[in-house]
CSV table of C-alpha atoms and ligand atoms in Angstrom, one decimal:
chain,number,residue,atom,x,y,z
A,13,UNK,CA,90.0,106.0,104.7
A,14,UNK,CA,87.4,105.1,107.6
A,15,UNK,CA,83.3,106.0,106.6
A,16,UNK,CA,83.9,108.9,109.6
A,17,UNK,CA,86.5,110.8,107.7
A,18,UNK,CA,84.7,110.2,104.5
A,19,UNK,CA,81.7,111.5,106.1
A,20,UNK,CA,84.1,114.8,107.3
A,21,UNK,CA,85.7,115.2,104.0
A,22,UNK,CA,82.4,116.2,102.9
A,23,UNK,CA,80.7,117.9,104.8
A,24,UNK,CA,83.9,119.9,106.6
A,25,UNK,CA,86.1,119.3,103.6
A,26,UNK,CA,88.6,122.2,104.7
A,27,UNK,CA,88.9,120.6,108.5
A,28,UNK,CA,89.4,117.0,106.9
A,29,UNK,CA,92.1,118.2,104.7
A,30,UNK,CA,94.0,119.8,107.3
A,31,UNK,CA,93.2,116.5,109.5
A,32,UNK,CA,94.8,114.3,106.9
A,33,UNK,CA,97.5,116.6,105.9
A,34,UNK,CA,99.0,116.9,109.6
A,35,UNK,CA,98.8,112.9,109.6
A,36,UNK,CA,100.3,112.5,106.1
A,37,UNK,CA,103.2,115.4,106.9
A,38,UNK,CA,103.8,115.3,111.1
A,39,UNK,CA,105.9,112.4,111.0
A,40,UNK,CA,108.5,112.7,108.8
A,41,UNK,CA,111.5,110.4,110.4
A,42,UNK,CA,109.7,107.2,111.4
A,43,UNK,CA,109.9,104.4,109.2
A,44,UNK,CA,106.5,102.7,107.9
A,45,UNK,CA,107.3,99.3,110.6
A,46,UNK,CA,107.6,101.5,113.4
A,47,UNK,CA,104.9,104.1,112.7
A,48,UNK,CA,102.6,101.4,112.8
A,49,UNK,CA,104.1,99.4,115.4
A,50,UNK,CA,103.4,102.8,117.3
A,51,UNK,CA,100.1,102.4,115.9
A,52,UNK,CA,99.1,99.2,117.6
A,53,UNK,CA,100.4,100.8,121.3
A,54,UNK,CA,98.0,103.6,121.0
A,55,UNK,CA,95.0,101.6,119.5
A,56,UNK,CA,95.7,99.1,122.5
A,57,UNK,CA,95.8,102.1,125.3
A,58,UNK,CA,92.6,103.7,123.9
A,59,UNK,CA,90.9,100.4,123.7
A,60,UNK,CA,89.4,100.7,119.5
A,61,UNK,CA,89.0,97.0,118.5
A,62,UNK,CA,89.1,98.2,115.1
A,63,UNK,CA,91.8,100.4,114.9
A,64,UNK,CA,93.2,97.7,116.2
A,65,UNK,CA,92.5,95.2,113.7
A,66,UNK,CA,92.7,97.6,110.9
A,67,UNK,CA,96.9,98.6,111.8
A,68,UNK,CA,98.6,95.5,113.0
A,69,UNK,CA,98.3,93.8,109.7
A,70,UNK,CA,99.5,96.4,108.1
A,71,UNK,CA,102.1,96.5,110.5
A,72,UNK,CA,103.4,93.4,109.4
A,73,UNK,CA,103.2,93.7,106.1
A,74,UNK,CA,105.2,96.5,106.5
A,75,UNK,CA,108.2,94.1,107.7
A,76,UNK,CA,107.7,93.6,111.8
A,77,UNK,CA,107.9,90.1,113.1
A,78,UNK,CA,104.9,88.6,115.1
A,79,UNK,CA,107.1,88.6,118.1
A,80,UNK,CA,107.9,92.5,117.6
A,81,UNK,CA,103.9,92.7,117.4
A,82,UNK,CA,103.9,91.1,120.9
A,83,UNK,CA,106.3,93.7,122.2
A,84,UNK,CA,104.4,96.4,120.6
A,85,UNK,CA,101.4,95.1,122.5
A,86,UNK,CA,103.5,94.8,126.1
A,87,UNK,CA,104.4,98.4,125.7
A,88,UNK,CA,100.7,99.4,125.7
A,89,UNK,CA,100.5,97.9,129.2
A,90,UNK,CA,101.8,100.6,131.3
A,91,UNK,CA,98.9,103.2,130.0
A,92,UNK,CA,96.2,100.2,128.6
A,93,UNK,CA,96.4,98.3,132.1
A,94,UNK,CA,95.2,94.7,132.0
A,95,UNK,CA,92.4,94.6,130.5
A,96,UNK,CA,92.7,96.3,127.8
A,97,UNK,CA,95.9,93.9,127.2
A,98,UNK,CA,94.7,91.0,127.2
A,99,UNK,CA,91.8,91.7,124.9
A,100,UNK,CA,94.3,93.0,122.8
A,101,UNK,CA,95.9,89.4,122.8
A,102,UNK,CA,92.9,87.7,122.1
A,103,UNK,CA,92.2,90.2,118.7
A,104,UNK,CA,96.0,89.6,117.8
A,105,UNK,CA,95.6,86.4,118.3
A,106,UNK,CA,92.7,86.0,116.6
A,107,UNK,CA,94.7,87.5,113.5
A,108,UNK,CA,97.3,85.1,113.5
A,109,UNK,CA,99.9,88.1,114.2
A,110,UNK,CA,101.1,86.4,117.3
A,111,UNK,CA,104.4,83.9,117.8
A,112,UNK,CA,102.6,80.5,117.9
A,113,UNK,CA,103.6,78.9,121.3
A,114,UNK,CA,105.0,75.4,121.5
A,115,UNK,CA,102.7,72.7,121.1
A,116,UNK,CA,99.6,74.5,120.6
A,117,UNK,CA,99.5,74.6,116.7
A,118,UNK,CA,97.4,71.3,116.8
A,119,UNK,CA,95.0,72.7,118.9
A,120,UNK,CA,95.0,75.7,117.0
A,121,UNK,CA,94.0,74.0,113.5
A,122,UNK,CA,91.2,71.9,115.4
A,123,UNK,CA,89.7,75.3,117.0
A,124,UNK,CA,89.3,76.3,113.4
A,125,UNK,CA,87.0,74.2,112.4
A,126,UNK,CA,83.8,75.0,113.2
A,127,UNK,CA,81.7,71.7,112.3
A,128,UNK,CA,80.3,70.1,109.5
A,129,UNK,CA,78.0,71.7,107.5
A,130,UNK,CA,75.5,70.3,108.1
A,131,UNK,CA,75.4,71.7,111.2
A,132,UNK,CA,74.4,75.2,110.1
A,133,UNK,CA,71.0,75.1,107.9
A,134,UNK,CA,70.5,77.4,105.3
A,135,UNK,CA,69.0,80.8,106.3
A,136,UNK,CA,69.3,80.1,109.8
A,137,UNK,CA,71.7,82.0,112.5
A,138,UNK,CA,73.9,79.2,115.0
A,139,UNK,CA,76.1,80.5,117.7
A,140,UNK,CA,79.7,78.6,118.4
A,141,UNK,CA,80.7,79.2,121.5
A,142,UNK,CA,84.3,78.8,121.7
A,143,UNK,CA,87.1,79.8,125.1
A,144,UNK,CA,88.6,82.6,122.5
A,145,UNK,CA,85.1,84.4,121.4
A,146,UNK,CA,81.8,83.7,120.1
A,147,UNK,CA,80.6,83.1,117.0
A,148,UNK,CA,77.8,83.8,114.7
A,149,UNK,CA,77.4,81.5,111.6
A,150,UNK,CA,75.2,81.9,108.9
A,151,UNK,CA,74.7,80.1,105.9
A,152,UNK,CA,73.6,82.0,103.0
A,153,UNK,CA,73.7,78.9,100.6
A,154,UNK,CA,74.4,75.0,99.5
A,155,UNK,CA,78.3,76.0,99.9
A,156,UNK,CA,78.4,79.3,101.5
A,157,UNK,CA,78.5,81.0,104.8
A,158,UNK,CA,79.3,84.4,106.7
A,159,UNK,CA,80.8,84.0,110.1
A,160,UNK,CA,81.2,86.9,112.7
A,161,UNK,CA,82.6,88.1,115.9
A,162,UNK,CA,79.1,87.5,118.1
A,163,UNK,CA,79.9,90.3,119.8
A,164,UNK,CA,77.7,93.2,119.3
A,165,UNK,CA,79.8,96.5,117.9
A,166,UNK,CA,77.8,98.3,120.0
A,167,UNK,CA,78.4,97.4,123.6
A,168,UNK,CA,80.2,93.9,123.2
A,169,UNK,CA,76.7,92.2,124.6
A,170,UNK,CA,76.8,89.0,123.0
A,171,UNK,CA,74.4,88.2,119.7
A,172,UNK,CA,74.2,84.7,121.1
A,173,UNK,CA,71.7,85.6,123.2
A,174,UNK,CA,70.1,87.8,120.7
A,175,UNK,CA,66.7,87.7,119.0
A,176,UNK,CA,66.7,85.9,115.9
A,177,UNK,CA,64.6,87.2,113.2
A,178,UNK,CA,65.4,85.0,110.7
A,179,UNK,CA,67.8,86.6,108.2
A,180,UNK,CA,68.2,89.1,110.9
A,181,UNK,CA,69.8,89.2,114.4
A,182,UNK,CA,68.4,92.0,117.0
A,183,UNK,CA,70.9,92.5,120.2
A,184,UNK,CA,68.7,92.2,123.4
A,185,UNK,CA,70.5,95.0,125.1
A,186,UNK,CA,69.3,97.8,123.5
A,187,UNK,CA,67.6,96.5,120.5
A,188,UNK,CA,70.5,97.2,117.5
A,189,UNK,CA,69.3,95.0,114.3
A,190,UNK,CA,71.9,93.1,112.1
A,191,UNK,CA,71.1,92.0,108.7
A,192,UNK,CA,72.8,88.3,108.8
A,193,UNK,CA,73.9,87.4,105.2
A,194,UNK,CA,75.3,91.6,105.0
A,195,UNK,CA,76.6,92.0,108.3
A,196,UNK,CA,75.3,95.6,107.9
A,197,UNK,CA,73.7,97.5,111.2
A,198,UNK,CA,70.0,98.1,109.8
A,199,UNK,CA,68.6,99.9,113.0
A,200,UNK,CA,69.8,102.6,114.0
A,201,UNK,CA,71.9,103.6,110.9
A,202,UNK,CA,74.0,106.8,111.5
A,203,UNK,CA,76.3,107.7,109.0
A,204,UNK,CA,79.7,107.7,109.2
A,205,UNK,CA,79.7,105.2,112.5
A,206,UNK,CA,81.7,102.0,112.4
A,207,UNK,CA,78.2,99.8,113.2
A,208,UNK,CA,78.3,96.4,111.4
A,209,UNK,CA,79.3,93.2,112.4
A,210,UNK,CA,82.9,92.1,112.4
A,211,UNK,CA,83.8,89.1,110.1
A,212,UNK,CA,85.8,86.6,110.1
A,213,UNK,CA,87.1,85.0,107.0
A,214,UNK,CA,86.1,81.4,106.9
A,215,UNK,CA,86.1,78.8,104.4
A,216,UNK,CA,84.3,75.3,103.5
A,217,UNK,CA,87.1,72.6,103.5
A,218,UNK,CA,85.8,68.9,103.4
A,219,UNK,CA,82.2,69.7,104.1
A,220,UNK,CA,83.2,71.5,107.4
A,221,UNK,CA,83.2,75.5,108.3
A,222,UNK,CA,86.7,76.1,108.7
A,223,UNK,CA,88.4,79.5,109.7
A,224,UNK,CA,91.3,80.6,107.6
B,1615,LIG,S1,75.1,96.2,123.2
B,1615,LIG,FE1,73.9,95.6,121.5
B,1615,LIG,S2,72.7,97.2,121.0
B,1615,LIG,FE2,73.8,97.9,122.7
């Protein structure tokens, strides 16, 4: 359940229920691949990133190929338009839920690795720019690190150019502070709103940042 229904099922606890009722009990003929398959269409038309990212793994753990993801993502094009498509591509890509294309997978494994370690000192933010989004790295010890999406949750400005505070990044657009080693939106905090950073699972392999 997302913070935002949490947040409804207690303060309008009767509304909620009814709310997750008519999702749990509307669709009744649909199997679990294709209601979720459905699901990546309308998260693609209304353009939610994380609704998104939350349903099309689950769509394939539910049984649907990678290239049945793809058609699922075509379909949004008539009501997403372009755009909205191809960002879509670059988040399912980003997830590994797309058909690899020919060739590429060596590519692929180098644009994982971020760099050696040593690279990214302790306690300090780096950006990696890379052709398929930005990063922000942050090592948070001898052997650790948190990576995110550098784009800002708030209006996609980039936290590459941000301020850094240290063990804190502040977006220069309008001034939305990140706690770095969290993720978690310090300023403004409203409850109930989707406002941290996006991560990415990465790993250490061989003394380099490597995503998984
Ligand atoms: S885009 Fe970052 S705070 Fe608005």
């Amino acid at each position: 359940m997302s913070k935002a229904l949490r947040y409804l099922s207690k303060t309008r606890p009767q509304a909620a229920s009814n709310l997750m009722g008519f999702y749990k009990h509307s669709v009744v003929a649909l199997d679990e691949k294709t209601r979720f398959l459905i699901q990546i269409v309308t998260k693609i038309t209304v353009g939610t990133e994380r609704g998104l990212r939350q349903y099309a793994p689950k769509a394939l753990k539910a049984g649907a190929t990678k290239e049945e993801i793809l058609d699922a993502a075509m379909m949004a094009f008539p009501a997403a338009g372009l755009n909205k498509l191809l960002d879509a591509i670059d988040i399912l890509n980003d997830l590994d839920l797309l058909p690899e294309v020919e060739g590429e997978e060596s590519s692929k494994e180098a644009n994982k690795n971020l760099g050696a370690l040593e690279l990214f000192p302790e306690g300090r933010m780096q950006s990696v720019k890379r052709p398929d989004g930005d990063l922000l790295v942050y090592r948070t010890g001898p052997n650790q690190v948190v990576v995110y999406d550098a784009r800002c949750p708030h209006s996609k400005a980039s936290l590459c150019d941000g301020t850094d505070h240290g063990d804190r990044v502040e977006c220069r657009v309008h001034n939305w502070i990140f706690d770095l080693e969290s993720g978690k939106c310090l300023e403004p905090r409203v409850d109930g709103k989707e406002q941290d950073l996006i991560k990415i699972p990465a790993t250490i392999v061989d003394g380099h940042v490597v995503l998984q």
